[in-house]
Coordinates of C-alpha atoms in Angstrom, one line a residue:
X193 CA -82.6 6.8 -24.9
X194 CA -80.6 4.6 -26.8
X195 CA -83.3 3.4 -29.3
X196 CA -84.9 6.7 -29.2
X197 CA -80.8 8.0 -30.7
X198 CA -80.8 5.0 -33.0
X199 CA -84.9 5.7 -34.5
X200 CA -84.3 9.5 -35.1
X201 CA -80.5 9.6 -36.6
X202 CA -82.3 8.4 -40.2
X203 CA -85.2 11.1 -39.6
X204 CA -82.6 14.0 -39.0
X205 CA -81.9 14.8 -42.9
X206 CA -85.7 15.8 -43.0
X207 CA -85.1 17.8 -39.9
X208 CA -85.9 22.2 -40.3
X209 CA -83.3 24.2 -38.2
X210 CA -85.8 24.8 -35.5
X211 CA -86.4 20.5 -35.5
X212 CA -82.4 20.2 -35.3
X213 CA -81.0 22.7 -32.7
X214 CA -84.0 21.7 -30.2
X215 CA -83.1 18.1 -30.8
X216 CA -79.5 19.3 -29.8
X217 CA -81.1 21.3 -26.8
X218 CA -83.1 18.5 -25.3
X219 CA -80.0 16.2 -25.6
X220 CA -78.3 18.5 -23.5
X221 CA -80.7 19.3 -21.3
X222 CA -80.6 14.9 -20.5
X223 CA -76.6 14.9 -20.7
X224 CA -77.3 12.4 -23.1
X225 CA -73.8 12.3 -25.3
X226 CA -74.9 10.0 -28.2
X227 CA -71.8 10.6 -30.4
X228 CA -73.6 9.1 -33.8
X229 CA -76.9 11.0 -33.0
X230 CA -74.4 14.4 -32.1
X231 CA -72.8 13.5 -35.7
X232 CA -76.1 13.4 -37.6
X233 CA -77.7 17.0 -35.7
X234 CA -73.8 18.3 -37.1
X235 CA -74.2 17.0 -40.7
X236 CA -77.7 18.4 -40.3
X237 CA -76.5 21.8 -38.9
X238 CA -73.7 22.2 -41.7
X239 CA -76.4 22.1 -44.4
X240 CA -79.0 24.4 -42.8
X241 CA -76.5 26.7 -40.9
X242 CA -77.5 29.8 -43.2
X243 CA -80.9 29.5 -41.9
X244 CA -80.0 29.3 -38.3
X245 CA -81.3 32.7 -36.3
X246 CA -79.7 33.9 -33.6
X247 CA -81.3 32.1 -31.2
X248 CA -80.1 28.5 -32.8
X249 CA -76.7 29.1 -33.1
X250 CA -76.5 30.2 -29.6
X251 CA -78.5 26.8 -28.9
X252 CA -76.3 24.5 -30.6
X253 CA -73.5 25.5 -29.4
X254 CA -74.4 25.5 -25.8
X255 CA -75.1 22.0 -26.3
X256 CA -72.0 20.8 -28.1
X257 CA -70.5 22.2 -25.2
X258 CA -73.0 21.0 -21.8
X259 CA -72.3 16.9 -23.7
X260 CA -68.7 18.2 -24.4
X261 CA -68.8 17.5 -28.0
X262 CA -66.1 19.1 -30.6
X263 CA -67.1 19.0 -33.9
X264 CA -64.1 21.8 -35.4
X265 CA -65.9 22.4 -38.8
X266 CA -69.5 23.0 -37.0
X267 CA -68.0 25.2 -34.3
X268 CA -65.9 27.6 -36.9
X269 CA -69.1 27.3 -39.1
X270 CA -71.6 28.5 -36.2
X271 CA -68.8 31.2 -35.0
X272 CA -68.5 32.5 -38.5
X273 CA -72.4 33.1 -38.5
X274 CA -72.5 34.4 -35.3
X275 CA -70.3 37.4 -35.8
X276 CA -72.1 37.9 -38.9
X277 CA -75.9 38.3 -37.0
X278 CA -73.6 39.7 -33.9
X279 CA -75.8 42.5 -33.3
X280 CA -79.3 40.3 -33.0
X281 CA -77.6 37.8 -30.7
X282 CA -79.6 38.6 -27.3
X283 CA -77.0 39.0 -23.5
X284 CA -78.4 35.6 -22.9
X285 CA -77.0 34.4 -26.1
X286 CA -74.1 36.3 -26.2
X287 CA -73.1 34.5 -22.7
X288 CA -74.2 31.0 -23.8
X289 CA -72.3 31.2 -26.6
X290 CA -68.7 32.9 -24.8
X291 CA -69.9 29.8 -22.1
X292 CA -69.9 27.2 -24.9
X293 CA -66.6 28.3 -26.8
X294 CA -64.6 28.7 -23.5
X295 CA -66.0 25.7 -21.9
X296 CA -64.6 23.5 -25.4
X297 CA -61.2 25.1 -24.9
X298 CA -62.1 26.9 -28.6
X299 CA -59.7 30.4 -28.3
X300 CA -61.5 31.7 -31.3
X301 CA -60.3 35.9 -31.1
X302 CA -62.4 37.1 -34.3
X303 CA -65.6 35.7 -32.0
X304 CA -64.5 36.5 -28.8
X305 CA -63.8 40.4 -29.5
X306 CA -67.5 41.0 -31.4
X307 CA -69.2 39.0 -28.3
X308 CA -67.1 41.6 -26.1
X309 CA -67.7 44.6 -28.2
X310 CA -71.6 43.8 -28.0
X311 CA -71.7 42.6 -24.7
X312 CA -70.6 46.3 -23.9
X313 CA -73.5 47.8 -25.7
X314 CA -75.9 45.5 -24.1
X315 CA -74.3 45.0 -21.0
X316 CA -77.6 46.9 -19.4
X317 CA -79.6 43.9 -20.1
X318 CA -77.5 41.1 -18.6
X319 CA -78.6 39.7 -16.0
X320 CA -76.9 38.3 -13.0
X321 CA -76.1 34.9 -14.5
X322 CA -75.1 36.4 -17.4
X323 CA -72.7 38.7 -16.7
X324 CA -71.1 36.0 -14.2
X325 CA -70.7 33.6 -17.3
X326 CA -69.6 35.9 -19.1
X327 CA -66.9 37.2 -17.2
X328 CA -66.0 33.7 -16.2
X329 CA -66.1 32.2 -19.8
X330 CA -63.3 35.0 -20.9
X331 CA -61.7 34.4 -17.7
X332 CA -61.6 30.4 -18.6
X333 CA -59.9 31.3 -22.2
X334 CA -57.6 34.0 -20.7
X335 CA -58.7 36.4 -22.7
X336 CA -58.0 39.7 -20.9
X337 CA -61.2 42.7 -22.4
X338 CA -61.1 45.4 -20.8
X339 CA -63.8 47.3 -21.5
X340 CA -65.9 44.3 -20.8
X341 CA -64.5 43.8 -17.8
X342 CA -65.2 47.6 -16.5
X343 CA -68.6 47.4 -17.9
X344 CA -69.4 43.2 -15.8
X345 CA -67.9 45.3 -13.1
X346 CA -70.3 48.2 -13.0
X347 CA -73.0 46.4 -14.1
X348 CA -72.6 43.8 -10.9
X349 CA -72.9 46.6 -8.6
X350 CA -75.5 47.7 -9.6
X351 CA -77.2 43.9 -9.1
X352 CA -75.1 42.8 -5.7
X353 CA -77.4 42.3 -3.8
X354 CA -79.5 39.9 -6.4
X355 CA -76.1 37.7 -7.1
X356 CA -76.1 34.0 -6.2
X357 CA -73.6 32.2 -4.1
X358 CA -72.5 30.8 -7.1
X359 CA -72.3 34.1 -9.2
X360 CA -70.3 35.9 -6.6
X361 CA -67.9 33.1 -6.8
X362 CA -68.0 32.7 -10.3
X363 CA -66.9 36.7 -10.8
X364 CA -64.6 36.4 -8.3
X365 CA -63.0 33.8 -9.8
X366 CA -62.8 35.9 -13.4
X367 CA -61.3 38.9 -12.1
X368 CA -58.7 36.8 -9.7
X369 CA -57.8 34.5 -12.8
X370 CA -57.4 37.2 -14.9
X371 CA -55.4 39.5 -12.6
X372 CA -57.4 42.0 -12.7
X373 CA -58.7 43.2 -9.0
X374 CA -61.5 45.5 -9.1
X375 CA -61.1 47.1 -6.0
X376 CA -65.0 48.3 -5.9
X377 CA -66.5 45.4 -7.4
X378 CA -64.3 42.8 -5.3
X379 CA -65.1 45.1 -1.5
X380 CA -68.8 45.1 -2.5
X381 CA -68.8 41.1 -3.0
X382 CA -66.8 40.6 -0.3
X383 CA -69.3 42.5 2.3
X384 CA -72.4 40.3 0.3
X385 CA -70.2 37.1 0.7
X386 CA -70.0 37.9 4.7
X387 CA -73.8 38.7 4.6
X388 CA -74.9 35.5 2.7
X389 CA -72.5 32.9 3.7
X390 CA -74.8 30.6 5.0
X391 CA -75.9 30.0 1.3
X392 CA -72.1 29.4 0.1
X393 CA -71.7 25.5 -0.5
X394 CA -68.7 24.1 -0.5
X395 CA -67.2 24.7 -4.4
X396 CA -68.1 28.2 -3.7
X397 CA -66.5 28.7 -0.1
X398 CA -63.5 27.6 -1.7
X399 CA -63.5 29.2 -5.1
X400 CA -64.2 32.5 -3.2
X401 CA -61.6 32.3 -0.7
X402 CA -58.7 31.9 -3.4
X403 CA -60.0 34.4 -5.6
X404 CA -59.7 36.8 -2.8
X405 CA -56.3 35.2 -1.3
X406 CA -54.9 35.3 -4.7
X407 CA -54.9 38.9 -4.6
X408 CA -54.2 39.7 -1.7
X409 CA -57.8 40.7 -0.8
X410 CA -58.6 37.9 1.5
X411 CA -59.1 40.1 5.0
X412 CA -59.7 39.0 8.4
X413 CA -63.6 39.1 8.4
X414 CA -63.8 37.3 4.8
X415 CA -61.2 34.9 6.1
X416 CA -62.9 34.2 9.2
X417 CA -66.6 33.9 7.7
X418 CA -65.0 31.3 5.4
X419 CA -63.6 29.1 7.8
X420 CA -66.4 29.0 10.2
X421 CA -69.0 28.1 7.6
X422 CA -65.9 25.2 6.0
X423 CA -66.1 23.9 9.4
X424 CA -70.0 24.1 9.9
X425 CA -70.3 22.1 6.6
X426 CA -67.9 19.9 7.1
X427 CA -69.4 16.5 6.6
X428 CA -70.6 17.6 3.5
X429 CA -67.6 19.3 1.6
X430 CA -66.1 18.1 -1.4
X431 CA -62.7 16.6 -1.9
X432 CA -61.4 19.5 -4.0
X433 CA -62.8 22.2 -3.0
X434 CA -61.7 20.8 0.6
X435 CA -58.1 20.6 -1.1
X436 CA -58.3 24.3 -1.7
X437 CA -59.4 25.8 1.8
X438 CA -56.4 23.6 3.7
X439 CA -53.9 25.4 1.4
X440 CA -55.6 28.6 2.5
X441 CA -54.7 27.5 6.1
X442 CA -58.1 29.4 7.6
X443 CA -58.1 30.0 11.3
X444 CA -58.8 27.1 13.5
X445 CA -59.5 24.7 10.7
X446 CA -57.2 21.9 11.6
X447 CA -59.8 19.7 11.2
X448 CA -60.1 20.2 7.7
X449 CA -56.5 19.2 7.5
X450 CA -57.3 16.0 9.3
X451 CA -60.3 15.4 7.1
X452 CA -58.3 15.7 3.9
X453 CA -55.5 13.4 5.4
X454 CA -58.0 10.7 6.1
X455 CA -59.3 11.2 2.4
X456 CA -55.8 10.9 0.9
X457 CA -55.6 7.8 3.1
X458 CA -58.2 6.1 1.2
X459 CA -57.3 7.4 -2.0
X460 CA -54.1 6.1 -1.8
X461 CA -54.7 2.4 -1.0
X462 CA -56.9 2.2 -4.4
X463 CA -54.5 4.4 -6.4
X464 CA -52.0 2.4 -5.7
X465 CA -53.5 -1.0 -6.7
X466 CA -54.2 0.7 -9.9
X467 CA -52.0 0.0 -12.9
X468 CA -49.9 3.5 -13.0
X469 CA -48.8 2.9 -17.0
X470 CA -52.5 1.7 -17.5
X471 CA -53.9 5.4 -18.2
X472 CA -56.9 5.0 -16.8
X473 CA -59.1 7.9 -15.1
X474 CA -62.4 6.1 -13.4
X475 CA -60.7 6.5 -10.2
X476 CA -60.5 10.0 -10.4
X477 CA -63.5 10.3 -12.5
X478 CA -65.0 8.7 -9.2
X479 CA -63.8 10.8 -6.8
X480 CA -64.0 14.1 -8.8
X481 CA -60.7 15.6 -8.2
X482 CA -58.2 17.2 -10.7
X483 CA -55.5 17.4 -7.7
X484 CA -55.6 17.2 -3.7
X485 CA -53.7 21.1 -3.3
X486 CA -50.5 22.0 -2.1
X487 CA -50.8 19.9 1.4
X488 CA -52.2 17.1 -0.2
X489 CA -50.5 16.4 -2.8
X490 CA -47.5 16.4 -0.7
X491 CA -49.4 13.6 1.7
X492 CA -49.9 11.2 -1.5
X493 CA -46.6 11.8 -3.1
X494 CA -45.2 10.3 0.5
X495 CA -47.4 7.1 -0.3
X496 CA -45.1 6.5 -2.9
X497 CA -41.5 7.3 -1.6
X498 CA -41.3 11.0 -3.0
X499 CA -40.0 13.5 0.2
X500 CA -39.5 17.2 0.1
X501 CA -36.0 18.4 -0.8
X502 CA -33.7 20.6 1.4
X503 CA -34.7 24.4 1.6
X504 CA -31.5 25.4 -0.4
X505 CA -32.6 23.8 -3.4
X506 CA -36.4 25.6 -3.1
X507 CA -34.4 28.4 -3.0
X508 CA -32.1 27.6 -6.4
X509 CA -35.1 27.2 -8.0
X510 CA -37.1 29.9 -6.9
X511 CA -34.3 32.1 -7.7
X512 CA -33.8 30.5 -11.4
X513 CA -38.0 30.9 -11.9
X514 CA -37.7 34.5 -10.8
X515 CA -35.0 35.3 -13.4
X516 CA -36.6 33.4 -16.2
X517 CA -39.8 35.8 -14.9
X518 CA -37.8 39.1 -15.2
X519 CA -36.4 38.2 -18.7
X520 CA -39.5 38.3 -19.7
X521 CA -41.0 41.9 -21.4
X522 CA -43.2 43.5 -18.7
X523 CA -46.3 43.5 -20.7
X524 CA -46.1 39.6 -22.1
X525 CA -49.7 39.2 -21.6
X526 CA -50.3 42.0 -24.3
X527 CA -48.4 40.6 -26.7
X528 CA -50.8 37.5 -27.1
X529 CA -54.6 38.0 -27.4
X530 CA -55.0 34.9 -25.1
X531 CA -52.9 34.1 -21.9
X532 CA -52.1 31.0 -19.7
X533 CA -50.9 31.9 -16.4
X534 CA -47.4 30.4 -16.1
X535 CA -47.1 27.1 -14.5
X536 CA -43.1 26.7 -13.7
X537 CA -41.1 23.2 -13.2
X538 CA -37.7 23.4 -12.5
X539 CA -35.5 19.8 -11.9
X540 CA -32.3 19.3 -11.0
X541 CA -30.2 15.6 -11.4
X542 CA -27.4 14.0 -10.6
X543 CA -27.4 11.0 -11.0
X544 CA -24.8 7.7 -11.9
X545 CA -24.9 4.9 -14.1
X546 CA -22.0 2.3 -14.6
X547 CA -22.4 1.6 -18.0
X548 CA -21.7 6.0 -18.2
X549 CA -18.5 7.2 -17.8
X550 CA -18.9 10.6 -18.4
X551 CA -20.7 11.2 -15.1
X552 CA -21.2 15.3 -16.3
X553 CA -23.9 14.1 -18.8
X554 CA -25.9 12.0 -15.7
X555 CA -25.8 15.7 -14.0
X556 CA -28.0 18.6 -15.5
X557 CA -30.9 21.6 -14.8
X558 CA -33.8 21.6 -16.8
X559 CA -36.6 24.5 -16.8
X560 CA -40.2 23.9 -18.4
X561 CA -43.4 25.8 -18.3
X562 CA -47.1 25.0 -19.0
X563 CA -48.4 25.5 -22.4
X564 CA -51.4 25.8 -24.5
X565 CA -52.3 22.9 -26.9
X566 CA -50.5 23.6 -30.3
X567 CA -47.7 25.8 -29.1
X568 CA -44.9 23.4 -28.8
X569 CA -43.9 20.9 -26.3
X570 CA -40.5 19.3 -25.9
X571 CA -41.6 16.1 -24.0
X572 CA -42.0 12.6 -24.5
X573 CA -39.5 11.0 -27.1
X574 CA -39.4 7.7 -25.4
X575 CA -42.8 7.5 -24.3
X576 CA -42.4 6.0 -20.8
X577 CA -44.2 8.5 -19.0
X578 CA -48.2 8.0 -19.3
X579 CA -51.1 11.2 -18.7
X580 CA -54.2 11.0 -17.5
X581 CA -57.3 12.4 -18.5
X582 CA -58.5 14.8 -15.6
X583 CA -62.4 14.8 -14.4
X584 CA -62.7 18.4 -14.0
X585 CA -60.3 19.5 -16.6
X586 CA -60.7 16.6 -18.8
X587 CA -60.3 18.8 -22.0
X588 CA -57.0 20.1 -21.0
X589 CA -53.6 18.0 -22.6
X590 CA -52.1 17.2 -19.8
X591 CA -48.6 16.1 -21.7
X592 CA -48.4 20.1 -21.8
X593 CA -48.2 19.7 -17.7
X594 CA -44.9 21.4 -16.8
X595 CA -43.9 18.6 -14.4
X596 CA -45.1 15.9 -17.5
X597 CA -42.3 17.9 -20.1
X598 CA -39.6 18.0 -17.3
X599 CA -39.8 14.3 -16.4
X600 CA -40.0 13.4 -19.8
X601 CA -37.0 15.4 -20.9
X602 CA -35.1 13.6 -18.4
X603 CA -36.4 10.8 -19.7
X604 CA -34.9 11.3 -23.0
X605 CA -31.6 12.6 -21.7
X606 CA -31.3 8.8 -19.9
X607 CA -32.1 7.2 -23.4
X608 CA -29.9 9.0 -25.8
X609 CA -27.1 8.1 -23.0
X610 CA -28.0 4.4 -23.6
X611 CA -30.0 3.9 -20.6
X612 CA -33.2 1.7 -22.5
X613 CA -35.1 -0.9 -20.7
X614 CA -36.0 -1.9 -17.7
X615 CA -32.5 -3.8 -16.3
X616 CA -30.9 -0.9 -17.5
X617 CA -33.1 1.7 -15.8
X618 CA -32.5 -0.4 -12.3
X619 CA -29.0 1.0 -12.3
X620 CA -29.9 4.5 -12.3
X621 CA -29.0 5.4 -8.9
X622 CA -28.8 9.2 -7.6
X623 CA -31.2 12.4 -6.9
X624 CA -33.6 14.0 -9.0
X625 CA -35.2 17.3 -7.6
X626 CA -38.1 18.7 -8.5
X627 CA -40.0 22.3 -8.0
X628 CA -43.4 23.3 -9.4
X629 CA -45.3 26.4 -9.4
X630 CA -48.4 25.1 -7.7
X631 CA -50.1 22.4 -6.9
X632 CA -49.2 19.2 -9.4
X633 CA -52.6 17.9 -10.6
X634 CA -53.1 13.5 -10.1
X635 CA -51.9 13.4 -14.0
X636 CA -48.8 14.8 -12.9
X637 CA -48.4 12.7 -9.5
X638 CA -49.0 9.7 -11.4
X639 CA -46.7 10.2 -13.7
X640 CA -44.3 11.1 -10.9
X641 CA -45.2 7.8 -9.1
X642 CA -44.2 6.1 -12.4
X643 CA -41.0 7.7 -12.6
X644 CA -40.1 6.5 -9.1
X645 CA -41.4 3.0 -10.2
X646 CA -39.0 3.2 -13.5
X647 CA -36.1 4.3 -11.9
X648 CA -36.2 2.2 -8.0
X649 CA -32.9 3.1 -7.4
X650 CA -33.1 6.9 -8.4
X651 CA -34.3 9.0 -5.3
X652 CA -37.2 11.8 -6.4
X653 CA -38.0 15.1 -4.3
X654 CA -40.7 16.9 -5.3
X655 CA -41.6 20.7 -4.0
X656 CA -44.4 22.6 -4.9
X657 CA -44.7 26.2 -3.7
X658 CA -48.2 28.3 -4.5
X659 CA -48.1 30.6 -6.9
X660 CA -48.1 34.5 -6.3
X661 CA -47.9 34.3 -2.9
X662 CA -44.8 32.0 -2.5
X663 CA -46.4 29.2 0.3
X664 CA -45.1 26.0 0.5
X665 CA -46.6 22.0 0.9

């Protein structure tokens, strides 16, 4: 493939549009991410772009985004024409499109609302696949439509019984994510989960049972039609989406608990021979994991040192998150086109130092929350703390972690008090507690694992409770 890249990158300039976005296509279709032939087919794209139908656009950027390619200028470009041949774009189109913009992290509202608005009027002729990628692609930006939501809902079920294992998930997912619980759409996939369970793989026996647990829809016959086929499968389920079902704690699946332990086991002893300021993700990339859960991530956290803190300070901080929560207008989500759910970390320190004699500066609180790419962070001034690029996730800037800007801060607070360099750092002694609204992904519990090994003398506690429904590791 590489020659083939290196002969057609001079032939591209003669390329028609037809010539260039089924060149795109067919390197999608391989997974074949040649960034130099992915430039030229841009260049290429740029220049004919006014030609482009319907169809092409839709084409080129489904395949930026199946080799994960961002190109900014080709993206706007092929958005602007979009909306302007809007109502040619076919459902198919119109889904591959929301798939492609979503899937790049690209929160582009002028696009978004004319693929909603004609997704509506169409919404007869979307198929099964569509209207699952659809919903899940606005779902994935946190963009909150709801007249396309009411219209994916009826439409669905109207189709249930012609849904995949991997649709049913997939809309389940959407409306869970985006807190919106369709009470008729989620019953009716619920009683065609039961029905077809045999056919759920792992990712979506997982992805099903917290969509339904996360609002409060998960009932005893669901829940138990889960956790029998988890166990049935269980030589063959996946490390996250194994994660994900023990937080769930089904009935009678201690083995899966077990299972994940042993997993964590063997994680472990190769995480830990990995360099934790070296920044590299083929470990995880290897293993395919963005974070081992609630449970989990407690086990590994214990490889390093890190123990849970006493129940009064889980409540402190549950109590400080709640009234940072009710501060908070009622209808926040309106008042931004796109949403993030809110990812909390609070820390609390107290720590000593002998070259610091004001021991009140070595004591503090400090309250972060998860934020979108370009809407401020207040971490990382000293730069000891190192992310990691996530396999799943991997477009998601994981500085913008809540538990990454907390530990930073402190960070920063230790340095501005004269506390530089590593002989320095070993006289940090003390407690540093921290709480987090969910599970912390491997970004985070590295970084945590390298606070412990910058600080030896400073004892960390992590907690991590799930959100909505207040369960702890």
């Amino acid at each position: 493939m590489d020659s083939i890249a290196a002969q057609a990158i001079p032939l591209i300039s003669d390329y028609n549009q037809q010539n260039v976005a089924n060149t795109a296509w067919a390197i999608a279709v391989l997974r074949f991410a040649d960034k130099p032939l992915m430039d030229s087919l841009a260049a290429a794209s740029l220049q004919r772009l006014s030609e482009f139908g319907q169809q092409q656009l839709a084409n080129m950027a489904w395949s930026c985004a199946t080799v994960g390619y961002t190109n900014h200028p080709l993206l706007d470009a092929i958005s602007e024409a979009a909306v302007g041949k809007i109502g040619e774009v076919t459902p198919q189109g119109l889904a591959n499109i929301a798939w492609a913009y979503s899937r790049l992290g690209m929160r582009n509202k002028q696009l978004m609302e004319a693929i909603a608005a004609e997704a509506v009027a169409k919404i007869r002729d979307f198929d099964p696949q569509n209207l699952s990628n659809t919903a899940w692609a606005f779902a994935k930006l946190g963009m909150t439509h709801e007249p396309l939501l009411d219209a994916i809902a009826a439409e669905a079920l109207t189709t249930i019984a012609d849904l995949t294992s991997r649709e049913l998930s997939g809309l389940s997912w959407s409306y869970a994510t985006l807190r919106r619980p369709d009470g008729p759409l989620l019953a009716a996939i619920s009683s065609r989960v039961i029905k077809s369970i045999a056919d759920f793989q792992s990712l979506d026996l997982s992805t099903t049972a917290w969509a339904f647990d996360s609002v409060q829809m998960l009932n005893d016959h669901l829940r138990d039609a889960i956790a029998s086929e988890a166990l049935k499968k269980m030589d063959a389920i996946d490390t996250q989406p194994l994660a994900t079902l023990v937080d769930l704690e089904l009935p009678g699946c201690e083995a899966l608990k077990d299972l994940l332990a042993s997993r964590i086991d063997r994680f472990a002893e190769r995480w830990l021979a990995v360099d934790a300021f070296g920044g590299s993700s083929a470990l995880l990339f290897e293993w395919q994991v963005d974070n081992f859960g609630l449970h989990g991530t407690g086990l590994l956290l214990e490889k390093v040192g890190v123990r849970r803190p006493e129940a009064a300070f889980g409540q402190r901080a549950a109590d400080r998150v709640g009234a940072e929560e009710r501060s908070r207008a009622e209808d926040w989500r309106k008042q931004r086109f796109f949403f993030k759910e809110r990812v909390y970390c609070y820390l609390e320190f107290s720590l000593r130092h002998p070259g610091v004699n004001d021991t009140e500066k070595l004591q503090g609180v400090l309250l972060t929350e998860n934020s979108f790419l370009g809407e401020g962070t207040r971490a990382g001034r000293t730069g000891l703390l190192r992310s990691t690029v996530l396999p799943i996730s991997e477009l998601v800037d994981r500085t913008l972690c809540a538990e990454y800007q907390a530990l930073s801060e402190l960070c920063d607070v230790l340095d501005g008090l004269g506390i530089s360099g590593k002989a320095s750092r070993e006289f940090v002694t003390g407690r540093v507690q921290l709480w987090t609204s969910g599970a912390s992904c491997l970004s985070c519990a590295g970084l945590m694992r390298q606070f412990v090994l910058l600080f030896p003398r400073a004892e960390l506690q992590v907690l991590g409770v799930a959100r909505r429904i207040g369960r702890e590791t």
